[in-house]
CSV table of C-alpha atoms in Angstrom, one decimal:
chain,number,residue,atom,x,y,z
A,286,MET,CA,-35.3,10.9,34.4
A,287,HIS,CA,-33.1,12.8,37.2
A,288,SER,CA,-33.8,10.0,39.8
A,289,LEU,CA,-32.7,7.2,37.4
A,290,ILE,CA,-29.5,8.6,36.5
A,291,ALA,CA,-29.0,9.8,40.1
A,292,ARG,CA,-29.7,6.3,41.2
A,293,MET,CA,-27.2,4.5,38.6
A,294,LEU,CA,-24.4,7.0,39.8
A,295,SER,CA,-25.1,6.4,43.4
A,296,ARG,CA,-24.5,2.7,42.9
A,297,LEU,CA,-20.9,3.4,42.2
A,298,ALA,CA,-18.3,4.0,44.7
A,299,ILE,CA,-17.7,7.4,43.4
A,300,GLU,CA,-14.5,9.6,44.6
A,301,PRO,CA,-14.2,12.4,44.2
A,302,ARG,CA,-17.7,13.9,44.2
A,303,ILE,CA,-19.0,14.6,40.7
A,304,ASP,CA,-21.7,17.2,40.5
A,305,VAL,CA,-24.1,16.7,37.7
A,306,VAL,CA,-26.3,19.5,36.3
A,307,PHE,CA,-29.4,18.4,34.7
A,308,PRO,CA,-31.1,20.1,31.5
A,309,ASP,CA,-33.8,22.1,33.6
A,310,GLY,CA,-30.8,23.6,35.8
A,311,THR,CA,-31.0,21.5,38.7
A,312,HIS,CA,-28.1,19.4,40.2
A,313,GLN,CA,-27.1,16.8,42.4
A,314,SER,CA,-24.0,15.7,43.9
A,315,ILE,CA,-22.7,12.3,44.0
A,316,GLY,CA,-20.0,10.4,45.5
A,317,GLN,CA,-17.6,11.1,48.6
A,318,GLY,CA,-15.7,14.3,49.8
A,319,ALA,CA,-16.6,17.5,51.2
A,320,SER,CA,-16.8,19.3,47.7
A,321,PRO,CA,-17.2,18.4,44.1
A,322,ARG,CA,-14.1,18.3,42.2
A,323,LEU,CA,-16.0,17.5,39.1
A,324,ARG,CA,-18.8,19.0,37.3
A,325,MET,CA,-20.8,17.8,34.3
A,326,ARG,CA,-23.8,19.3,32.7
A,327,ILE,CA,-26.4,17.4,30.6
A,328,LEU,CA,-27.7,20.0,27.9
A,329,ASP,CA,-31.0,18.3,26.7
A,330,ALA,CA,-33.7,15.6,28.0
A,331,PRO,CA,-33.2,13.3,25.2
A,332,THR,CA,-29.4,12.9,26.1
A,333,GLU,CA,-30.7,12.5,29.5
A,334,LEU,CA,-32.9,9.4,28.4
A,335,LYS,CA,-30.1,8.0,26.4
A,336,LEU,CA,-27.7,8.1,29.1
A,337,ALA,CA,-30.0,6.3,31.3
A,338,LEU,CA,-30.5,3.6,28.9
A,339,ASN,CA,-27.3,2.9,27.5
A,340,PRO,CA,-24.5,4.9,29.1
A,341,GLU,CA,-21.6,3.2,27.6
A,342,LEU,CA,-22.6,4.1,24.2
A,343,ALA,CA,-24.3,7.5,25.1
A,344,LEU,CA,-21.6,9.0,26.8
A,345,GLY,CA,-19.2,9.2,24.3
A,346,GLU,CA,-21.7,10.5,21.7
A,347,ALA,CA,-23.0,13.2,24.0
A,348,VAL,CA,-19.5,14.2,24.5
A,349,MET,CA,-18.8,14.0,20.6
A,350,ASP,CA,-21.8,16.1,19.7
A,351,GLY,CA,-21.3,18.6,22.7
A,352,ARG,CA,-24.6,17.4,24.7
A,353,VAL,CA,-22.7,16.5,28.0
A,354,VAL,CA,-19.8,19.1,29.0
A,355,VAL,CA,-17.1,18.7,31.8
A,356,GLU,CA,-17.2,22.1,33.4
A,357,GLN,CA,-15.2,21.5,36.3
A,358,GLY,CA,-12.1,19.2,35.7
A,359,SER,CA,-11.0,17.6,32.6
A,360,LEU,CA,-13.0,14.7,30.4
A,361,TYR,CA,-10.1,12.5,31.6
A,362,ASP,CA,-10.7,13.2,35.0
A,363,LEU,CA,-14.4,12.4,34.9
A,364,LEU,CA,-13.8,9.3,33.0
A,365,ASP,CA,-11.1,8.2,35.2
A,366,VAL,CA,-13.5,8.5,38.1
A,367,LEU,CA,-16.3,6.5,36.5
A,368,VAL,CA,-14.1,3.7,34.9
A,369,ALA,CA,-12.6,3.0,38.4
A,370,ALA,CA,-16.0,3.1,39.9
A,371,MET,CA,-17.8,0.8,37.3
A,372,HIS,CA,-15.0,-1.6,37.7
A,373,LYS,CA,-15.5,-2.2,41.3
A,374,ALA,CA,-19.3,-2.3,40.9
A,375,ARG,CA,-19.4,-4.7,37.9
A,376,PRO,CA,-22.6,-4.8,35.8
A,377,LYS,CA,-26.0,-5.2,37.5
A,378,GLY,CA,-29.6,-5.1,36.3
A,379,TRP,CA,-30.2,-3.8,32.9
A,380,GLY,CA,-26.4,-3.3,32.3
A,381,LYS,CA,-26.0,-6.6,32.7
A,382,VAL,CA,-28.6,-7.4,30.4
A,383,LEU,CA,-27.0,-5.2,27.9
A,384,GLY,CA,-23.8,-6.8,28.2
A,385,GLY,CA,-25.2,-10.2,27.7
A,386,LEU,CA,-27.1,-9.4,24.3
A,387,ARG,CA,-23.6,-7.9,22.9
A,388,THR,CA,-21.5,-11.0,23.9
A,389,ALA,CA,-24.2,-13.2,22.4
A,390,ILE,CA,-24.0,-11.3,18.9
A,391,ARG,CA,-20.5,-10.5,18.7
A,392,ARG,CA,-19.6,-12.9,16.0
A,393,PHE,CA,-22.2,-11.2,13.5
A,394,HIS,CA,-20.2,-8.0,14.5
A,395,GLN,CA,-16.9,-9.4,14.0
A,396,HIS,CA,-17.9,-10.9,10.7
A,397,ASN,CA,-14.4,-10.4,9.4
A,398,THR,CA,-14.1,-11.5,5.8
A,399,PRO,CA,-11.6,-10.3,3.6
A,400,ALA,CA,-13.5,-7.3,2.0
A,401,LEU,CA,-15.1,-6.6,5.4
A,402,ALA,CA,-11.7,-6.6,7.2
A,403,ARG,CA,-10.4,-4.0,4.3
A,404,ARG,CA,-13.3,-1.7,5.1
A,405,ASN,CA,-12.8,-1.9,8.9
A,406,VAL,CA,-9.4,-1.0,8.5
A,407,ALA,CA,-10.0,1.6,6.2
A,408,HIS,CA,-12.2,3.2,8.7
A,409,HIS,CA,-9.5,3.8,11.4
A,410,TYR,CA,-6.2,3.4,9.7
A,411,ASP,CA,-6.8,5.2,6.5
A,412,LEU,CA,-7.1,8.5,8.4
A,413,LYS,CA,-4.5,11.1,7.2
A,414,SER,CA,-1.2,9.8,8.6
A,415,ASP,CA,-0.2,13.5,9.5
A,416,PHE,CA,-3.3,13.3,12.1
A,417,PHE,CA,-1.5,10.1,13.6
A,418,ARG,CA,1.7,12.2,13.8
A,419,LEU,CA,0.0,14.6,16.1
A,420,PHE,CA,0.6,12.2,18.9
A,421,LEU,CA,2.4,9.1,18.3
A,422,ASP,CA,6.5,9.0,18.4
A,423,GLU,CA,8.6,9.8,15.4
A,424,ASP,CA,8.7,6.3,14.4
A,425,MET,CA,4.8,6.2,14.4
A,426,GLN,CA,4.5,3.0,16.7
A,427,TYR,CA,0.7,2.6,17.3
A,428,SER,CA,0.7,0.1,20.1
A,429,CYS,CA,1.7,-0.2,23.5
A,430,ALA,CA,4.8,0.9,24.4
A,431,TYR,CA,7.2,-0.9,27.0
A,432,TYR,CA,8.4,1.0,30.0
A,433,ALA,CA,11.4,-1.1,30.7
A,434,ARG,CA,12.9,1.3,33.0
A,435,PRO,CA,12.1,4.4,35.4
A,436,GLY,CA,11.6,7.7,33.3
A,437,MET,CA,11.7,6.8,29.9
A,438,SER,CA,10.0,8.9,27.1
A,439,LEU,CA,7.1,7.6,24.7
A,440,ALA,CA,10.1,7.2,21.8
A,441,GLU,CA,12.4,5.4,24.3
A,442,ALA,CA,9.6,3.0,25.3
A,443,GLN,CA,8.4,2.5,22.1
A,444,LEU,CA,12.1,1.4,20.9
A,445,ALA,CA,12.2,-0.6,24.1
A,446,LYS,CA,9.1,-2.3,22.6
A,447,LYS,CA,10.6,-3.3,19.6
A,448,ARG,CA,13.6,-4.8,20.8
A,449,HIS,CA,11.8,-6.7,23.7
A,450,ILE,CA,9.9,-8.2,20.8
A,451,MET,CA,13.1,-9.0,18.8
A,452,GLY,CA,14.8,-10.4,21.8
A,453,LYS,CA,12.0,-12.9,22.1
A,454,LEU,CA,12.1,-14.0,18.4
A,455,ASP,CA,15.8,-14.6,18.8
A,456,LEU,CA,16.5,-13.0,15.4
A,457,ARG,CA,19.3,-13.9,13.2
A,458,PRO,CA,20.7,-12.2,10.0
A,459,GLY,CA,19.4,-13.7,6.9
A,460,GLN,CA,16.1,-14.9,8.4
A,461,ARG,CA,12.9,-14.3,6.7
A,462,VAL,CA,10.4,-12.1,8.7
A,463,LEU,CA,6.8,-11.6,8.1
A,464,ASP,CA,5.1,-8.4,9.9
A,465,ILE,CA,1.3,-9.0,10.0
A,466,GLY,CA,-0.3,-5.6,10.2
A,467,CYS,CA,3.0,-3.5,9.6
A,468,GLY,CA,1.4,-0.3,10.4
A,469,TRP,CA,3.5,2.6,8.7
A,470,GLY,CA,6.8,0.2,8.8
A,471,GLY,CA,8.6,0.9,12.0
A,472,MET,CA,8.7,-2.6,13.2
A,473,ALA,CA,9.9,-3.9,9.8
A,474,LEU,CA,12.7,-1.4,9.6
A,475,SER,CA,13.8,-1.8,12.9
A,476,ILE,CA,14.0,-5.6,12.5
A,477,ALA,CA,16.0,-5.3,9.3
A,478,GLY,CA,18.3,-2.5,10.5
A,479,GLU,CA,19.2,-4.0,13.6
A,480,THR,CA,19.4,-7.8,13.0
A,481,GLY,CA,20.2,-8.2,9.5
A,482,ALA,CA,17.0,-10.2,8.7
A,483,SER,CA,14.7,-9.3,5.7
A,484,VAL,CA,11.2,-8.5,6.3
A,485,THR,CA,7.9,-8.4,4.5
A,486,GLY,CA,5.1,-6.1,5.9
A,487,ILE,CA,1.6,-6.6,5.2
A,488,THR,CA,-1.4,-4.3,5.9
A,489,LEU,CA,-4.9,-3.5,4.6
A,490,SER,CA,-4.4,0.2,5.0
A,491,GLU,CA,-3.4,1.9,1.7
A,492,GLU,CA,-2.4,5.1,3.9
A,493,GLN,CA,-0.2,3.0,5.9
A,494,LEU,CA,1.2,1.3,3.0
A,495,ALA,CA,2.4,4.4,1.1
A,496,ILE,CA,4.1,5.7,4.3
A,497,ALA,CA,5.8,2.1,4.8
A,498,ARG,CA,7.1,2.1,1.0
A,499,GLN,CA,8.2,5.4,1.2
A,500,ARG,CA,10.3,4.5,4.6
A,501,GLY,CA,11.5,1.4,2.9
A,502,ALA,CA,12.8,3.1,-0.1
A,503,GLU,CA,14.5,5.8,1.7
A,504,SER,CA,16.2,3.2,4.0
A,505,GLY,CA,18.0,0.9,1.6
A,506,LEU,CA,17.2,-2.1,4.0
A,507,PRO,CA,15.8,-5.3,3.0
A,508,VAL,CA,12.3,-4.7,3.5
A,509,GLU,CA,9.0,-5.3,1.4
A,510,PHE,CA,5.6,-3.8,2.0
A,511,ARG,CA,2.3,-5.2,0.4
A,512,LEU,CA,-1.3,-4.6,0.5
A,513,GLN,CA,-2.5,-8.1,1.4
A,514,ASP,CA,-4.6,-9.9,3.7
A,515,TYR,CA,-2.7,-12.5,6.0
A,516,ARG,CA,-5.2,-15.1,4.7
A,517,HIS,CA,-3.9,-14.7,1.1
A,518,LEU,CA,-0.1,-15.6,1.9
A,519,THR,CA,1.7,-18.6,0.7
A,520,GLU,CA,5.3,-18.4,1.2
A,521,PRO,CA,7.4,-19.6,4.4
A,522,PHE,CA,9.0,-17.4,7.1
A,523,ASP,CA,11.4,-18.3,9.6
A,524,ARG,CA,9.7,-15.7,12.1
A,525,ILE,CA,6.2,-14.0,12.3
A,526,VAL,CA,5.7,-11.0,14.3
A,527,SER,CA,2.3,-9.2,14.4
A,528,VAL,CA,1.7,-6.3,16.9
A,529,GLY,CA,-1.6,-4.6,17.5
A,530,MET,CA,-3.3,-6.3,14.8
A,531,PHE,CA,-5.0,-9.6,16.4
A,532,GLU,CA,-7.5,-7.3,18.0
A,533,HIS,CA,-8.9,-7.1,14.6
A,534,VAL,CA,-9.1,-10.7,13.5
A,535,GLY,CA,-12.4,-11.4,14.9
A,536,VAL,CA,-13.5,-14.2,17.5
A,537,GLY,CA,-14.6,-16.4,14.5
A,538,TYR,CA,-11.6,-16.3,12.8
A,539,TYR,CA,-9.0,-17.4,15.6
A,540,ARG,CA,-8.4,-20.9,14.3
A,541,ASP,CA,-8.0,-19.5,10.8
A,542,TYR,CA,-5.4,-17.1,11.8
A,543,PHE,CA,-3.3,-19.4,14.1
A,544,ARG,CA,-3.8,-22.1,11.3
A,545,LYS,CA,-2.3,-19.5,8.7
A,546,VAL,CA,0.7,-18.8,11.0
A,547,ARG,CA,1.5,-22.6,11.6
A,548,GLU,CA,1.2,-23.0,7.8
A,549,LEU,CA,3.6,-19.9,7.1
A,550,LEU,CA,6.3,-20.9,9.6
A,551,THR,CA,9.2,-23.2,8.7
A,552,ASP,CA,9.7,-26.1,10.7
A,553,ASP,CA,12.1,-24.3,13.1
A,554,GLY,CA,9.7,-21.1,12.9
A,555,VAL,CA,8.7,-18.7,15.7
A,556,ALA,CA,6.1,-16.2,15.9
A,557,LEU,CA,5.3,-13.4,18.6
A,558,ILE,CA,1.6,-12.1,18.6
A,559,HIS,CA,1.5,-8.8,20.5
A,560,THR,CA,-2.3,-8.0,21.4
A,561,ILE,CA,-4.5,-6.2,23.8
A,562,GLY,CA,-6.3,-8.5,26.0
A,563,ARG,CA,-8.7,-9.0,29.0
A,564,SER,CA,-8.1,-10.6,32.4
A,565,THR,CA,-11.6,-11.5,32.8
A,566,PRO,CA,-13.8,-14.1,30.9
A,567,PRO,CA,-14.9,-13.5,27.1
A,568,GLY,CA,-17.2,-10.6,26.6
A,569,ALA,CA,-18.0,-7.9,23.9
A,570,THR,CA,-16.5,-4.9,22.6
A,571,ASN,CA,-17.5,-1.6,24.0
A,572,PRO,CA,-20.4,-0.2,22.1
A,573,PHE,CA,-18.7,3.3,21.5
A,574,ILE,CA,-15.5,1.7,20.2
A,575,ALA,CA,-17.1,-0.7,18.1
A,576,LYS,CA,-19.3,2.0,16.5
A,577,TYR,CA,-16.8,4.7,15.8
A,578,ILE,CA,-13.2,3.6,16.5
A,579,PHE,CA,-12.6,0.1,15.3
A,580,PRO,CA,-15.7,-1.5,13.5
A,581,GLY,CA,-15.2,-5.5,13.7
A,582,GLY,CA,-12.8,-5.2,16.4
A,583,TYR,CA,-12.6,-7.3,19.5
A,584,ILE,CA,-10.1,-7.7,22.8
A,585,PRO,CA,-9.7,-11.1,23.7
A,586,ALA,CA,-9.6,-13.1,26.7
A,587,MET,CA,-6.5,-15.4,27.3
A,588,SER,CA,-8.5,-18.5,27.3
A,589,GLU,CA,-10.1,-17.8,23.8
A,590,VAL,CA,-6.4,-17.2,22.2
A,591,ALA,CA,-5.0,-20.1,24.0
A,592,ALA,CA,-7.8,-22.5,22.9
A,593,ALA,CA,-7.1,-21.5,19.3
A,594,ILE,CA,-3.5,-21.8,19.5
A,595,GLU,CA,-3.6,-25.5,20.9
A,596,LEU,CA,-6.4,-26.6,18.1
A,597,GLU,CA,-4.1,-25.3,15.5
A,598,GLU,CA,-1.1,-27.3,17.1
A,599,LEU,CA,1.2,-24.8,17.7
A,600,VAL,CA,3.6,-24.6,21.2
A,601,ILE,CA,2.9,-21.9,23.4
A,602,THR,CA,6.7,-21.3,24.4
A,603,ASP,CA,6.2,-18.3,26.2
A,604,VAL,CA,3.3,-15.7,27.6
A,605,GLU,CA,3.8,-12.1,29.1
A,606,VAL,CA,1.1,-10.1,30.4
A,607,LEU,CA,1.9,-6.2,30.3
A,608,ARG,CA,0.3,-4.3,33.0
A,609,ILE,CA,-0.2,-0.5,33.2
A,610,HIS,CA,2.3,-0.4,30.1
A,611,TYR,CA,-0.6,0.9,27.9
A,612,ALA,CA,-2.2,3.1,30.5
A,613,GLU,CA,1.2,5.0,30.4
A,614,THR,CA,1.3,4.7,26.6
A,615,LEU,CA,-1.9,6.3,26.2
A,616,LYS,CA,-1.3,9.0,28.7
A,617,ALA,CA,1.6,9.9,26.5
A,618,TRP,CA,-0.8,9.7,23.4
A,619,ARG,CA,-3.4,12.0,25.1
A,620,GLU,CA,-1.4,14.5,26.2
A,621,ASN,CA,0.6,14.9,22.9
A,622,PHE,CA,-3.0,15.1,21.2
A,623,LEU,CA,-4.3,17.9,23.6
A,624,ALA,CA,-1.1,19.8,22.9
A,625,ARG,CA,-2.3,19.9,19.2
A,626,ARG,CA,-5.9,19.4,19.3
A,627,ASP,CA,-6.1,22.7,17.3
A,628,LYS,CA,-4.6,21.1,14.4
A,629,ALA,CA,-6.8,18.0,14.6
A,630,VAL,CA,-9.8,20.4,14.2
A,631,ALA,CA,-8.2,21.7,11.4
A,632,MET,CA,-7.7,18.6,9.6
A,633,TYR,CA,-11.3,17.3,10.5
A,634,ASP,CA,-13.7,19.3,12.7
A,635,GLU,CA,-14.4,19.7,16.4
A,636,ARG,CA,-16.6,16.7,16.7
A,637,PHE,CA,-13.9,14.5,15.4
A,638,ALA,CA,-11.5,15.8,17.8
A,639,ARG,CA,-13.9,15.5,20.8
A,640,MET,CA,-14.2,11.9,19.6
A,641,TRP,CA,-10.6,11.1,19.7
A,642,GLU,CA,-10.4,12.9,23.1
A,643,PHE,CA,-12.9,10.8,24.6
A,644,TYR,CA,-11.4,7.5,22.8
A,645,LEU,CA,-7.9,8.2,24.3
A,646,ALA,CA,-9.0,9.2,27.7
A,647,ALA,CA,-11.6,6.5,28.0
A,648,CYS,CA,-9.0,3.8,26.9
A,649,GLU,CA,-6.3,5.0,29.3
A,650,ALA,CA,-9.0,5.0,32.1
A,651,SER,CA,-9.7,1.3,31.2
A,652,PHE,CA,-5.9,0.1,31.1
A,653,ARG,CA,-5.3,1.8,34.4
A,654,HIS,CA,-8.4,0.6,36.6
A,655,ASP,CA,-10.4,-2.2,34.6
A,656,ASP,CA,-9.5,-5.6,32.9
A,657,LEU,CA,-7.5,-4.7,30.0
A,658,VAL,CA,-4.0,-5.8,29.5
A,659,VAL,CA,-1.4,-6.7,26.6
A,660,PHE,CA,-0.5,-10.2,25.8
A,661,GLN,CA,2.4,-11.4,24.1
A,662,PHE,CA,2.4,-15.1,23.1
A,663,GLN,CA,5.4,-16.7,21.9
A,664,LEU,CA,4.7,-19.5,19.5
A,665,ALA,CA,6.7,-22.3,17.7
A,666,ARG,CA,6.1,-25.2,15.7
A,667,LYS,CA,8.1,-27.7,17.9
A,668,LEU,CA,9.2,-27.8,21.5
A,669,ASP,CA,13.0,-27.1,20.8
A,670,GLY,CA,12.9,-24.3,18.4
A,671,LEU,CA,14.2,-21.9,21.1
A,672,PRO,CA,16.4,-21.8,23.9
A,673,VAL,CA,14.6,-23.9,27.0
A,674,THR,CA,15.1,-21.0,29.5
A,675,ARG,CA,14.2,-17.4,29.2
A,676,GLY,CA,17.5,-16.0,29.7
A,677,TYR,CA,18.3,-15.6,26.1
A,678,ILE,CA,15.5,-13.0,25.8
A,679,GLY,CA,17.5,-10.6,28.2
A,680,GLU,CA,20.6,-11.4,26.5
A,681,ARG,CA,19.2,-10.6,23.1
A,682,GLU,CA,17.8,-7.4,24.2
A,683,GLY,CA,21.0,-6.4,25.8
A,684,GLU,CA,22.6,-6.7,22.5
A,685,LEU,CA,20.1,-4.4,21.0
A,686,GLY,CA,20.6,-1.8,23.9
A,687,VAL,CA,17.7,-2.5,26.2
A,688,LYS,CA,18.8,-2.0,29.9
A,689,PRO,CA,16.9,-4.1,32.8
A,690,ALA,CA,13.2,-3.6,33.4
A,691,SER,CA,12.2,-1.5,36.6
A,692,SER,CA,9.5,-3.0,39.2
A,693,LYS,CA,7.0,-0.3,38.3
A,694,VAL,CA,5.7,1.3,35.0
A,695,GLY,CA,6.0,5.0,35.1
A,696,GLU,CA,8.1,5.2,38.4
A,697,GLN,CA,10.6,7.9,38.4
A,698,ALA,CA,14.5,7.5,38.7
């Protein structure tokens, strides 16, 4: 089995070198460089076999269970090197076969009926809100931030994200806004507080709903929060916003989703859909993420989203692709999590903390090196529902306090 893992890793352009220590104490250095910066130890033979047969799932599980240990360097360092090397290599042989099988059966895993959608949301979002407070900003924005200028803090970048979206929606006092997947209420509260619009936020998470309702009551703003599936809404809205929810819709429900968006929008209505996306053709959800983090979730290709929008007779009025912004967001979350990791262990246990560290580190590496980006689709029911040039977006952001964007995310002033 040593030779199988070594052969698999040797096909990757790994730099710096990784020193792999096998269960029998033997080791092999793989990659370039005079001396290894990273060393990982595989503790038992069954884990060795699983890593050889299904590395995308087995590595995360082995880290969770303490059966793979990073002895030199950090877990993020290891994943950063592996993800970068795997992206360059692209799947071959057995890995390509596994990927094809996952893609072929993806609709089965994303059969997100209202009942299953509720259960899948609860798996992740009904964790204790105090746990999410360990690594999120104070407003509890659990989606990609917008690093509009050099040197922004996480909180500043999350506020910039909200205002960037508000600018695209061209919000006005008195408008009715729907927030699909409202989380803990931060976006809805910001819209109501900064634009004078009234907002209805919906979520399937009881934990999030309780916090959102509490925040709404304390704010005195025109916001309402409901435990409701988007498919069950009937009233009209001038604007619809959805941030970080579309990943949970499921590829078999895209047309249903955009049909509902169109039904709910007024004639002059505008929607902004902010979702993680892939810059490659359609594929399948990473098996570790699907099993342990986001059951029923899927990251769409732009072609899949655009096709569903077109078929439901919505006008795509603007598309923006945010690159690297989520890598920087995840870096901030990961660093916050590691600084308070002992509190996560106290809330749950060591295995849970290892799972979350792996999730945050793997996602950061994927957004930095792989094919993951963020799409912002601006949609309208008719061609002239918005100004015909993009200048108004910057003007509206300026009114809300957003400074011009820099050329590079994370660039220091």
